[in-house]
Amino acid sequence: MVSNSLMRIVAPCWRPSREGEDSGKGGDVAGRVDGLLWYKDSGRHVNGEFSMAVIQANTVLEDHSRLDSGPLSSLDSGPQGTFVGIYDGHGGPEASRFVNERLFDNLKTIHGAEFTSENQGMSEDVITKAFLATEEEFLSLVRKQWLRDSRVVLGRLERAFREVKAVQLSSEHNANFESVREELRRLHPNDPQIVVLKHKVWRVKGIIQVSRSIGDAYLKNVEFNRDPLLPKFRLDEPFHEPILKAEPSILVQRLHPEDQFLIFASDGLWEHLSNQEAVDIVNNSPRNGIARKLINAALQEAAKKREMRYSDLKKIEAGVRRHFHDDISVIVLFLDYSLISRGYIRGPSLSVIAGGGVFANGGT
């Protein structure tokens, strides 16, 4: 159940420009739309180039994504870099849309954002505080909502073999992974039902697969585990501490000259393409429009699995499409090591919200 105040705050922003509109340099300044597909084929971030695309499958798009490049704090003297967020909603768009709108703003304005780690990098503490602040804001507005798994994969050149190999940087917080189940059991040693195998799928309390989320008030505060929550989500036993947590798992990855690009995508892509398949497509294709090409490759695989033609799949309307594939959001960042190696860079700031246009400010 979502409050009216939340719906006013997170009103839909799916406003892509039509073919031919905003046709400035690069031809897709604010992105373009082709049926259920939104895309921005190319652009520049502080350390290289990028490409973005989103395909809708659900009746209402549940994926939300954005790219922000430039200052990462409210201070001009703060760190510079590129922030990428891909938020895969489940059961509705409200949580993913809210996080898309609020998390980066919280990251820039959270108390302590002026304090950074070495080499003008954003500290882990600030990132964690931003997640928790966003969680607190959301829980004050919503009864239940959750986010699913997204993934980031690095394309790294193996010079000895002259191949670009996939390196998965993120880990899914999903109870189907033994390591996640072990973590949950360690955090809840007195609850033998913290993870339950149900219909051959491991679920937290037999309800949900994810172990970390923004939202899911009914699994974080017992006061929300009652009417009007649907009976299938209610727990029989009261709980005194949150079952799920919102703290992110943070990986600090030092970039090297061999690191070519990063692929950020919601699980709709990874359901149909392996890490290496996605890396091979990016490595062997022109940069312009590469995010859109990854989505097309996933859709072709989805059609093949259902023994249908790709052209027929593209004709299926939103809502019905969800039976064939999920919403898919993709952002590809190409890494220019000559820019990265310079360290602190001042440049123009850029904010791209999928479907919502591009906002840029000049820099010195």
Tab-separated table of C-alpha atoms in Angstrom:
chain	number	residue	atom	x	y	z
A	1	MET	CA	0.000	0.000	0.000
A	2	VAL	CA	1.438	3.378	-1.011
A	3	SER	CA	0.314	6.614	0.598
A	4	ASN	CA	-1.112	9.463	-1.474
A	5	SER	CA	1.717	11.705	-0.341
A	6	LEU	CA	4.274	9.241	-1.706
A	7	MET	CA	2.508	9.043	-5.052
A	8	ARG	CA	2.584	12.833	-5.348
A	9	ILE	CA	6.286	12.897	-4.567
A	10	VAL	CA	7.233	10.108	-6.959
A	11	ALA	CA	4.931	10.987	-9.863
A	12	PRO	CA	6.030	9.274	-13.093
A	13	CYS	CA	8.769	10.983	-15.092
A	14	TRP	CA	8.694	8.793	-18.195
A	15	ARG	CA	8.998	11.722	-20.602
A	16	PRO	CA	11.418	10.725	-23.376
A	17	SER	CA	11.839	12.940	-26.409
A	18	ARG	CA	10.403	11.608	-29.646
A	19	GLU	CA	12.443	10.750	-32.688
A	20	GLY	CA	13.730	13.971	-34.175
A	21	GLU	CA	13.274	16.042	-31.015
A	22	ASP	CA	16.253	17.442	-29.115
A	23	SER	CA	18.412	16.405	-32.015
A	24	GLY	CA	21.477	18.368	-30.994
A	25	LYS	CA	25.038	17.103	-31.006
A	26	GLY	CA	25.005	13.324	-30.941
A	27	GLY	CA	21.382	13.261	-32.101
A	28	ASP	CA	19.905	12.234	-28.760
A	29	VAL	CA	20.643	14.983	-26.265
A	30	ALA	CA	17.654	14.096	-24.076
A	31	GLY	CA	17.355	10.507	-25.245
A	32	ARG	CA	14.915	9.047	-27.741
A	33	VAL	CA	11.988	6.646	-27.654
A	34	ASP	CA	11.052	3.805	-29.969
A	35	GLY	CA	7.878	2.116	-28.732
A	36	LEU	CA	8.687	0.656	-25.315
A	37	LEU	CA	12.392	1.459	-25.689
A	38	TRP	CA	14.099	4.600	-24.347
A	39	TYR	CA	17.741	5.152	-25.205
A	40	LYS	CA	20.578	7.630	-25.181
A	41	ASP	CA	23.161	6.155	-27.479
A	42	SER	CA	26.168	8.167	-26.367
A	43	GLY	CA	27.441	10.863	-24.051
A	44	ARG	CA	30.518	11.792	-22.043
A	45	HIS	CA	31.195	11.426	-18.321
A	46	VAL	CA	34.246	12.784	-16.492
A	47	ASN	CA	36.324	9.671	-17.236
A	48	GLY	CA	35.158	8.644	-20.696
A	49	GLU	CA	31.997	7.865	-22.649
A	50	PHE	CA	28.687	6.180	-21.811
A	51	SER	CA	25.574	4.675	-23.382
A	52	MET	CA	22.149	4.084	-21.789
A	53	ALA	CA	18.956	2.219	-22.698
A	54	VAL	CA	15.763	0.959	-21.052
A	55	ILE	CA	13.076	-1.427	-22.343
A	56	GLN	CA	9.686	-1.646	-20.650
A	57	ALA	CA	7.921	-4.979	-20.124
A	58	ASN	CA	5.625	-4.332	-17.171
A	59	THR	CA	2.387	-2.375	-17.484
A	60	VAL	CA	4.141	0.357	-15.490
A	61	LEU	CA	7.926	0.539	-15.808
A	62	GLU	CA	9.472	-0.774	-12.575
A	63	ASP	CA	13.115	-0.150	-13.501
A	64	HIS	CA	14.568	3.295	-12.842
A	65	SER	CA	18.092	4.474	-13.544
A	66	ARG	CA	20.317	7.527	-13.737
A	67	LEU	CA	23.873	8.682	-14.347
A	68	ASP	CA	25.417	11.711	-12.615
A	69	SER	CA	28.893	12.913	-13.481
A	70	GLY	CA	30.818	15.769	-11.923
A	71	PRO	CA	30.855	16.878	-8.258
A	72	LEU	CA	29.888	14.095	-5.848
A	73	SER	CA	29.253	16.421	-2.919
A	74	SER	CA	27.600	19.793	-2.389
A	75	LEU	CA	31.034	21.440	-2.125
A	76	ASP	CA	32.970	22.584	-5.192
A	77	SER	CA	36.140	21.289	-3.520
A	78	GLY	CA	34.625	17.835	-3.046
A	79	PRO	CA	35.365	14.696	-5.067
A	80	GLN	CA	34.593	14.442	-8.776
A	81	GLY	CA	33.415	11.237	-10.393
A	82	THR	CA	30.513	9.379	-11.959
A	83	PHE	CA	27.550	7.944	-10.041
A	84	VAL	CA	25.486	5.209	-11.715
A	85	GLY	CA	22.274	3.906	-10.220
A	86	ILE	CA	20.083	1.112	-11.603
A	87	TYR	CA	17.114	0.267	-9.397
A	88	ASP	CA	15.015	-2.774	-10.248
A	89	GLY	CA	11.615	-2.458	-8.606
A	90	HIS	CA	9.409	-5.405	-7.702
A	91	GLY	CA	5.646	-5.326	-7.264
A	92	GLY	CA	5.470	-1.724	-8.442
A	93	PRO	CA	7.658	1.261	-9.389
A	94	GLU	CA	7.349	3.345	-6.235
A	95	ALA	CA	10.482	2.209	-4.377
A	96	SER	CA	12.790	2.223	-7.395
A	97	ARG	CA	11.501	5.622	-8.533
A	98	PHE	CA	11.895	7.089	-5.046
A	99	VAL	CA	15.457	5.789	-4.697
A	100	ASN	CA	16.294	7.056	-8.184
A	101	GLU	CA	15.173	10.527	-7.176
A	102	ARG	CA	16.581	10.697	-3.647
A	103	LEU	CA	19.702	8.549	-3.224
A	104	PHE	CA	22.142	10.696	-5.203
A	105	ASP	CA	20.809	13.902	-3.626
A	106	ASN	CA	21.327	12.334	-0.207
A	107	LEU	CA	24.820	11.257	-1.218
A	108	LYS	CA	25.713	14.855	-2.111
A	109	THR	CA	24.142	16.522	0.906
A	110	ILE	CA	24.522	13.977	3.712
A	111	HIS	CA	26.421	15.357	6.698
A	112	GLY	CA	30.060	14.417	6.261
A	113	ALA	CA	30.019	14.265	2.472
A	114	GLU	CA	32.899	16.767	2.477
A	115	PHE	CA	35.096	14.140	4.160
A	116	THR	CA	36.456	11.728	1.584
A	117	SER	CA	38.949	8.910	1.383
A	118	GLU	CA	42.302	9.042	-0.371
A	119	ASN	CA	42.600	10.475	-3.886
A	120	GLN	CA	39.359	12.443	-3.576
A	121	GLY	CA	37.268	9.267	-3.499
A	122	MET	CA	33.876	8.982	-1.854
A	123	SER	CA	34.138	7.284	1.536
A	124	GLU	CA	32.238	4.086	2.324
A	125	ASP	CA	30.761	5.748	5.402
A	126	VAL	CA	29.124	8.493	3.333
A	127	ILE	CA	27.672	5.944	0.902
A	128	THR	CA	26.220	3.901	3.756
A	129	LYS	CA	24.745	7.021	5.382
A	130	ALA	CA	23.106	8.003	2.086
A	131	PHE	CA	21.473	4.565	1.745
A	132	LEU	CA	20.169	4.645	5.299
A	133	ALA	CA	18.863	8.196	4.921
A	134	THR	CA	17.008	7.203	1.747
A	135	GLU	CA	15.614	4.149	3.510
A	136	GLU	CA	14.390	6.298	6.411
A	137	GLU	CA	12.668	8.715	4.048
A	138	PHE	CA	10.986	5.929	2.156
A	139	LEU	CA	9.790	4.019	5.206
A	140	SER	CA	8.047	7.148	6.418
A	141	LEU	CA	5.920	7.101	3.269
A	142	VAL	CA	5.326	3.513	2.266
A	143	ARG	CA	3.998	0.328	3.856
A	144	LYS	CA	5.667	-2.251	1.641
A	145	GLN	CA	7.961	-2.272	-1.374
A	146	TRP	CA	11.263	-3.867	-2.369
A	147	LEU	CA	14.070	-3.751	-4.904
A	148	ARG	CA	15.516	-6.688	-6.792
A	149	ASP	CA	19.008	-7.484	-7.945
A	150	SER	CA	21.082	-5.473	-10.371
A	151	ARG	CA	24.651	-6.240	-11.355
A	152	VAL	CA	27.836	-4.507	-12.488
A	153	VAL	CA	30.388	-6.301	-14.660
A	154	LEU	CA	33.867	-5.066	-15.597
A	155	GLY	CA	35.434	-5.751	-18.991
A	156	ARG	CA	39.167	-6.290	-18.413
A	157	LEU	CA	41.764	-6.826	-21.140
A	158	GLU	CA	43.868	-9.946	-20.589
A	159	ARG	CA	46.915	-8.959	-22.603
A	160	ALA	CA	48.466	-12.433	-22.602
A	161	PHE	CA	45.405	-13.832	-24.387
A	162	ARG	CA	44.352	-10.623	-26.195
A	163	GLU	CA	40.849	-11.105	-24.861
A	164	VAL	CA	38.537	-8.974	-22.775
A	165	LYS	CA	37.277	-11.012	-19.825
A	166	ALA	CA	34.219	-10.419	-17.657
A	167	VAL	CA	34.795	-9.658	-13.974
A	168	GLN	CA	31.641	-9.449	-11.848
A	169	LEU	CA	32.069	-6.693	-9.272
A	170	SER	CA	28.740	-6.811	-7.462
A	171	SER	CA	27.125	-9.639	-5.540
A	172	GLU	CA	23.396	-10.359	-5.446
A	173	HIS	CA	21.687	-10.242	-2.062
A	174	ASN	CA	19.561	-13.253	-2.832
A	175	ALA	CA	18.705	-16.098	-0.464
A	176	ASN	CA	19.342	-18.640	-3.205
A	177	PHE	CA	23.076	-18.078	-2.618
A	178	GLU	CA	24.538	-20.139	0.223
A	179	SER	CA	26.714	-17.227	1.375
A	180	VAL	CA	23.608	-15.049	1.779
A	181	ARG	CA	21.794	-17.767	3.743
A	182	GLU	CA	24.831	-18.114	6.012
A	183	GLU	CA	24.868	-14.360	6.597
A	184	LEU	CA	21.164	-14.361	7.490
A	185	ARG	CA	21.601	-17.285	9.896
A	186	ARG	CA	24.561	-15.524	11.504
A	187	LEU	CA	22.546	-12.329	11.953
A	188	HIS	CA	19.500	-14.208	13.302
A	189	PRO	CA	20.944	-17.161	15.274
A	190	ASN	CA	17.742	-17.692	17.283
A	191	ASP	CA	15.434	-17.935	14.287
A	192	PRO	CA	15.492	-21.400	12.660
A	193	GLN	CA	13.014	-20.157	10.032
A	194	ILE	CA	14.998	-17.142	8.885
A	195	VAL	CA	15.437	-18.831	5.486
A	196	VAL	CA	12.965	-21.384	4.179
A	197	LEU	CA	13.055	-23.543	1.039
A	198	LYS	CA	9.670	-22.992	-0.591
A	199	HIS	CA	8.731	-24.434	-3.984
A	200	LYS	CA	12.445	-25.144	-4.612
A	201	VAL	CA	13.353	-21.484	-3.992
A	202	TRP	CA	15.081	-20.185	-0.864
A	203	ARG	CA	13.231	-17.226	0.666
A	204	VAL	CA	13.724	-15.025	3.718
A	205	LYS	CA	10.965	-16.085	6.168
A	206	GLY	CA	9.500	-18.003	3.235
A	207	ILE	CA	8.381	-14.711	1.650
A	208	ILE	CA	11.060	-12.792	-0.206
A	209	GLN	CA	14.315	-13.688	-1.954
A	210	VAL	CA	16.308	-10.504	-1.335
A	211	SER	CA	18.184	-10.081	1.942
A	212	ARG	CA	18.849	-6.339	1.711
A	213	SER	CA	16.493	-3.659	0.470
A	214	ILE	CA	15.264	-0.123	0.696
A	215	GLY	CA	11.649	-0.438	1.749
A	216	ASP	CA	10.044	-3.689	2.961
A	217	ALA	CA	8.732	-1.975	6.068
A	218	TYR	CA	6.775	-5.102	7.030
A	219	LEU	CA	10.056	-7.003	7.499
A	220	LYS	CA	11.798	-4.207	9.366
A	221	ASN	CA	9.279	-2.975	11.897
A	222	VAL	CA	6.638	-5.156	13.528
A	223	GLU	CA	4.128	-2.292	13.521
A	224	PHE	CA	3.872	-2.643	9.736
A	225	ASN	CA	3.310	-6.416	9.893
A	226	ARG	CA	-0.451	-6.187	10.325
A	227	ASP	CA	-3.546	-4.873	8.535
A	228	PRO	CA	-3.778	-3.644	5.841
A	229	LEU	CA	-0.822	-5.850	4.849
A	230	LEU	CA	-1.967	-8.862	2.838
A	231	PRO	CA	-2.103	-12.052	4.958
A	232	LYS	CA	0.493	-13.823	2.780
A	233	PHE	CA	3.109	-11.278	3.882
A	234	ARG	CA	2.329	-11.363	7.596
A	235	LEU	CA	4.533	-13.276	10.042
A	236	ASP	CA	3.021	-15.467	12.731
A	237	GLU	CA	5.684	-14.644	15.293
A	238	PRO	CA	6.519	-11.059	16.370
A	239	PHE	CA	10.078	-9.874	15.746
A	240	HIS	CA	12.145	-7.349	17.674
A	241	GLU	CA	14.855	-6.424	15.182
A	242	PRO	CA	14.769	-5.853	11.408
A	243	ILE	CA	14.786	-9.066	9.367
A	244	LEU	CA	16.150	-7.262	6.299
A	245	LYS	CA	18.657	-4.432	6.328
A	246	ALA	CA	19.267	-1.472	4.038
A	247	GLU	CA	23.044	-1.182	4.456
A	248	PRO	CA	24.733	-1.673	1.089
A	249	SER	CA	27.627	-4.037	0.518
A	250	ILE	CA	30.462	-1.858	-0.763
A	251	LEU	CA	33.328	-2.992	-2.981
A	252	VAL	CA	36.250	-0.638	-3.618
A	253	GLN	CA	37.791	-1.559	-6.969
A	254	ARG	CA	41.001	0.135	-8.076
A	255	LEU	CA	40.953	0.675	-11.834
A	256	HIS	CA	43.890	-0.323	-14.029
A	257	PRO	CA	44.898	0.462	-17.627
A	258	GLU	CA	43.530	-2.948	-18.671
A	259	ASP	CA	40.019	-2.062	-17.455
A	260	GLN	CA	38.033	-1.145	-20.549
A	261	PHE	CA	34.411	-0.591	-19.513
A	262	LEU	CA	31.705	-1.260	-16.913
A	263	ILE	CA	28.258	-2.705	-17.637
A	264	PHE	CA	25.532	-1.788	-15.140
A	265	ALA	CA	22.221	-3.581	-15.702
A	266	SER	CA	19.100	-4.779	-13.940
A	267	ASP	CA	18.509	-8.505	-13.689
A	268	GLY	CA	16.269	-8.420	-16.765
A	269	LEU	CA	19.468	-8.396	-18.848
A	270	TRP	CA	21.280	-11.068	-16.849
A	271	GLU	CA	18.342	-13.469	-17.132
A	272	HIS	CA	19.201	-13.808	-20.819
A	273	LEU	CA	22.901	-12.942	-21.180
A	274	SER	CA	25.890	-14.223	-19.240
A	275	ASN	CA	28.537	-11.813	-17.979
A	276	GLN	CA	30.956	-12.874	-20.713
A	277	GLU	CA	28.336	-12.705	-23.465
A	278	ALA	CA	27.549	-9.107	-22.487
A	279	VAL	CA	31.252	-8.202	-22.347
A	280	ASP	CA	31.869	-9.776	-25.766
A	281	ILE	CA	29.038	-7.747	-27.306
A	282	VAL	CA	30.396	-4.484	-25.892
A	283	ASN	CA	33.982	-5.293	-26.837
A	284	ASN	CA	33.148	-6.233	-30.425
A	285	SER	CA	30.685	-3.448	-31.227
A	286	PRO	CA	30.812	0.308	-31.856
A	287	ARG	CA	30.354	2.331	-28.681
A	288	ASN	CA	27.503	4.411	-30.011
A	289	GLY	CA	24.226	2.728	-29.089
A	290	ILE	CA	25.862	-0.176	-27.254
A	291	ALA	CA	23.370	-0.155	-24.343
A	292	ARG	CA	20.541	-0.495	-26.850
A	293	LYS	CA	22.395	-3.332	-28.582
A	294	LEU	CA	22.694	-5.243	-25.296
A	295	ILE	CA	18.946	-4.930	-24.752
A	296	ASN	CA	18.262	-6.146	-28.300
A	297	ALA	CA	20.535	-9.154	-27.715
A	298	ALA	CA	18.637	-10.020	-24.514
A	299	LEU	CA	15.282	-9.691	-26.294
A	300	GLN	CA	16.454	-11.965	-29.086
A	301	GLU	CA	17.396	-14.581	-26.490
A	302	ALA	CA	14.018	-14.146	-24.785
A	303	ALA	CA	12.250	-14.727	-28.103
A	304	LYS	CA	14.405	-17.763	-28.841
A	305	LYS	CA	13.545	-19.318	-25.466
A	306	ARG	CA	9.845	-18.986	-26.301
A	307	GLU	CA	10.394	-20.275	-29.849
A	308	MET	CA	9.059	-17.119	-31.429
A	309	ARG	CA	10.390	-14.510	-33.814
A	310	TYR	CA	12.072	-11.411	-32.415
A	311	SER	CA	9.895	-9.236	-34.634
A	312	ASP	CA	6.773	-10.771	-33.073
A	313	LEU	CA	8.058	-10.203	-29.537
A	314	LYS	CA	8.550	-6.506	-30.289
A	315	LYS	CA	4.851	-6.202	-31.178
A	316	ILE	CA	3.652	-7.374	-27.743
A	317	GLU	CA	2.342	-4.560	-25.552
A	318	ALA	CA	3.521	-3.641	-22.065
A	319	GLY	CA	2.067	-5.829	-19.357
A	320	VAL	CA	1.734	-8.883	-21.573
A	321	ARG	CA	5.441	-8.477	-22.373
A	322	ARG	CA	6.244	-9.288	-18.742
A	323	HIS	CA	5.432	-12.948	-19.483
A	324	PHE	CA	8.366	-12.976	-21.909
A	325	HIS	CA	10.972	-10.745	-20.250
A	326	ASP	CA	11.402	-8.250	-17.420
A	327	ASP	CA	12.053	-4.517	-17.635
A	328	ILE	CA	15.703	-4.046	-18.609
A	329	SER	CA	17.909	-1.051	-17.792
A	330	VAL	CA	21.492	-0.821	-19.058
A	331	ILE	CA	24.245	1.762	-18.617
A	332	VAL	CA	27.681	1.154	-20.140
A	333	LEU	CA	30.622	3.292	-18.950
A	334	PHE	CA	33.761	3.306	-21.059
A	335	LEU	CA	36.885	4.030	-19.040
A	336	ASP	CA	39.569	6.387	-20.341
A	337	TYR	CA	42.547	5.560	-18.159
A	338	SER	CA	44.439	8.639	-19.308
A	339	LEU	CA	41.699	10.704	-17.627
A	340	ILE	CA	41.412	8.432	-14.588
A	341	SER	CA	45.162	8.493	-13.939
A	342	ARG	CA	45.136	12.287	-13.649
A	343	GLY	CA	43.239	11.927	-10.380
A	344	TYR	CA	41.238	14.995	-9.377
A	345	ILE	CA	39.444	16.402	-12.440
A	346	ARG	CA	37.219	19.454	-12.644
A	347	GLY	CA	34.746	19.324	-15.487
A	348	PRO	CA	31.133	20.004	-16.444
A	349	SER	CA	28.498	18.253	-14.387
A	350	LEU	CA	25.944	16.022	-16.073
A	351	SER	CA	22.780	14.295	-14.879
A	352	VAL	CA	20.890	11.823	-17.055
A	353	ILE	CA	17.669	10.269	-15.782
A	354	ALA	CA	16.391	7.491	-18.023
A	355	GLY	CA	13.340	8.828	-19.823
A	356	GLY	CA	13.599	12.137	-18.014
A	357	GLY	CA	16.113	14.084	-20.065
A	358	VAL	CA	19.628	15.399	-19.572
A	359	PHE	CA	20.678	18.222	-17.276
A	360	ALA	CA	24.139	19.731	-17.627
A	361	ASN	CA	26.081	22.546	-15.983
A	362	GLY	CA	29.249	24.103	-17.255
A	363	GLY	CA	32.504	23.663	-15.395
A	364	THR	CA	36.016	25.001	-15.315
